[in-house]
Amino acid sequence: MRLLSEGAEAKIYLVSIFGTLLLVKKRHAKPYRASQLDIMLRKMRTKKEAHAMLVAKNAGVSVPAVYATGSDEIYMELVKGKLMRDSAFDRKIIADVGIELAKLHSAGIAHGDFTPANILLTDKGVCIIDFGLAEPNAGIEEKAIDLLLMKRSLSKEFYLLFENAYAKAYANSSAVLRRLAEIEKRGRYQARTIANV
Amino acid sequence: MLVLGIESSAHTFGVGIVKDGEVIANEKSMYSIGTHGMLPSRVAEFHAKVAKKVIGNALQKAGVKIKEIEGIGYTKGPGIGTCLQIGLLAAKTLAYRLNVPIAPVNHAVAHIEIAKHFGKLKDPIALYVSGGNSQILKLDKLSMRYRVLGETLDIGVGNMLDSFARSANLDPAWGSTVERVAKGGSYMAMPYTVKGMDFTFTGLLTYAKRQIGKARIEDLCYSLQETAYAMLCEATERALLLTKSKELCVCGGVAQSTRLKEMLAKLASLHRTKFGYAPNEFNADNGAMIAYVAEKALKSGHAEKLDACTITQKYRIENAEVYI
């Protein structure tokens, strides 16, 4: 088991099972919080994340396949590719990202942290990763936040391409876009820059 | 430089004196909240009444004469308008009579800077928690302004604890009462809301209030406190990893909580991060932190013209330049 990356919530390991390489996302115990709360949070979030990934996969969204889950860990497919954040990308890729998000939202899921740091560019197209903050029963607000994060991460030209592709592919997109405009008018977001890492 | 600072943003009228970066006096007088809370006009009346006495106490404690003071600092905001006005008036009067330079100070910046000073930290992530504020901040070296990485989307954590304690008929000095009662409690599940580095407390508060009378008060206090502080810790942990910062400080009134500091210390050691904070008298509102920041402003040539000195009730920390 080799540690690949460490986030605030979980660590990602590379493991080999019967000669196949897999990823394990494990939510370790946090000694600073009450143990009952700690166990509950890790269990609930792992379950929610795996559920969101499964629903997304079944809806035809490009996401890593979930092979197995434990109470605080998810075994998933190792998808090879480069992060969109660290890559050059063209208009086609931007449009594909918009279409993938449309499929995800159509399935009722909001990603929760939809930025180029959580999109892989692979030989077979784009792949959305890290469903740690995903909401499987998302409302319009959560979906609009997905767009907002992307808007803060892309140039204006690329964002509009992304938004167009999204709007065409998602039947309820006009409500989401209306909410996005509302969110942007809220004071907090004007005074403050969102960290888009 | 010998600088006197005046703090009057809420229930505390505080006067501190700083000499060359070291605090030599920190006196205060606090409006008694009782069970009725803070009526802005009454609090301001109180401040006006105690101002002269607290200034005198601070001078006596520092062992300096008023004519030796070389600069004045005051809280420009954020805070209650009527209260800030009294501090401004006292500060302007002193600056005029003594003919010394004056510097307006952002209250939140002062809380962080004094925590950095006592915690011996250079460039930490700051968790600023008080009655009205709950924010996670980091200094942006380019603009020399604090950047808000995460914050409460509704009420401050201190107000949340106060509001619960009042509904449960616990004694005043609310936050510390909750902490004391929590000692005999065990955990029950409560709403937990963290969105990235932001968090909300109203859902938690409503739930806890509705349980009053249904569950043991010890269990309610314990669970409320554990849930709220765990939310703050999770958001802070995310900020630490995002910025790769190796320093952490906690400041503001709620930083007086032993439990919160204990949790943050564990969080910091998990990431081999240095953790620091100020002694409790400097976590609560105080004049020393205002004097401390004012001295840096004055020393770096950022005095304000007397006529241009004003207050701003909603003085966001991102709009305050920091002088080191």
Short mmCIF file of N, CA, C and O in Angstrom, two decimals, chain A residues 4 21 40 60 70 74 80 82 102 105 112 114 134 139 142-143 145 163 173 187 192:
data_model
loop_
_atom_site.label_atom_id
_atom_site.label_comp_id
_atom_site.label_asym_id
_atom_site.label_seq_id
_atom_site.Cartn_x
_atom_site.Cartn_y
_atom_site.Cartn_z
N LEU A 4 -0.48 7.96 -1.88
CA LEU A 4 -0.36 8.80 -3.08
C LEU A 4 -0.60 10.26 -2.75
O LEU A 4 0.10 11.14 -3.23
N LEU A 21 -3.99 -2.90 -10.08
CA LEU A 21 -3.79 -1.70 -9.26
C LEU A 21 -5.12 -1.00 -9.00
O LEU A 21 -5.90 -0.77 -9.92
N MET A 40 -19.09 8.56 13.33
CA MET A 40 -20.32 8.84 12.60
C MET A 40 -20.02 9.62 11.30
O MET A 40 -20.53 9.27 10.24
N GLY A 60 -24.24 7.07 -16.44
CA GLY A 60 -23.38 7.24 -17.59
C GLY A 60 -22.38 8.38 -17.48
O GLY A 60 -21.79 8.80 -18.48
N GLY A 70 -15.79 -0.03 2.63
CA GLY A 70 -15.77 -0.41 4.03
C GLY A 70 -16.41 0.71 4.81
O GLY A 70 -16.98 1.64 4.21
N ILE A 74 -13.02 3.42 0.54
CA ILE A 74 -13.63 3.07 -0.75
C ILE A 74 -12.53 2.53 -1.67
O ILE A 74 -11.50 3.18 -1.85
N LYS A 80 -6.12 6.47 -15.21
CA LYS A 80 -4.87 7.17 -15.54
C LYS A 80 -5.16 8.39 -16.38
O LYS A 80 -5.93 8.33 -17.34
N LYS A 82 -4.24 13.05 -16.60
CA LYS A 82 -3.60 14.22 -16.01
C LYS A 82 -4.67 15.16 -15.50
O LYS A 82 -5.73 15.28 -16.12
N ALA A 102 -23.55 18.20 -16.75
CA ALA A 102 -24.99 18.15 -17.05
C ALA A 102 -25.55 16.78 -16.72
O ALA A 102 -26.62 16.65 -16.13
N HIS A 105 -25.72 16.38 -12.91
CA HIS A 105 -26.85 17.12 -12.35
C HIS A 105 -28.18 16.46 -12.73
O HIS A 105 -29.11 16.44 -11.93
N GLY A 112 -19.91 19.35 -5.49
CA GLY A 112 -19.50 19.99 -4.24
C GLY A 112 -18.13 20.63 -4.28
O GLY A 112 -17.82 21.50 -3.46
N PHE A 114 -16.37 21.23 -7.65
CA PHE A 114 -16.17 21.04 -9.09
C PHE A 114 -15.18 22.07 -9.65
O PHE A 114 -15.56 23.16 -10.06
N ALA A 134 -19.67 15.49 -2.46
CA ALA A 134 -20.84 15.37 -3.34
C ALA A 134 -22.13 15.22 -2.55
O ALA A 134 -22.15 14.68 -1.45
N GLY A 139 -30.04 20.06 -4.38
CA GLY A 139 -31.00 21.07 -4.79
C GLY A 139 -30.34 22.00 -5.79
O GLY A 139 -29.17 21.83 -6.16
N GLU A 142 -26.96 23.80 -4.59
CA GLU A 142 -25.72 23.02 -4.68
C GLU A 142 -25.23 22.92 -6.12
O GLU A 142 -24.03 22.98 -6.39
N LYS A 143 -26.18 22.77 -7.03
CA LYS A 143 -25.79 22.66 -8.43
C LYS A 143 -25.21 23.98 -8.93
O LYS A 143 -24.23 24.01 -9.69
N ILE A 145 -23.61 26.11 -7.17
CA ILE A 145 -22.27 26.26 -6.60
C ILE A 145 -21.23 25.54 -7.47
O ILE A 145 -20.11 26.01 -7.64
N GLU A 163 -20.38 26.64 -19.98
CA GLU A 163 -21.76 26.89 -19.57
C GLU A 163 -22.75 26.56 -20.71
O GLU A 163 -23.81 25.99 -20.47
N SER A 173 -31.39 23.44 -16.69
CA SER A 173 -30.24 24.33 -16.51
C SER A 173 -30.63 25.79 -16.27
O SER A 173 -29.92 26.52 -15.57
N GLY A 187 -23.61 39.55 -1.05
CA GLY A 187 -22.46 40.38 -0.69
C GLY A 187 -21.19 39.63 -0.45
O GLY A 187 -20.12 40.00 -0.92
N ARG A 192 -15.10 38.68 -1.36
CA ARG A 192 -14.21 37.60 -1.03
C ARG A 192 -13.88 36.75 -2.25
O ARG A 192 -14.73 36.50 -3.08
#
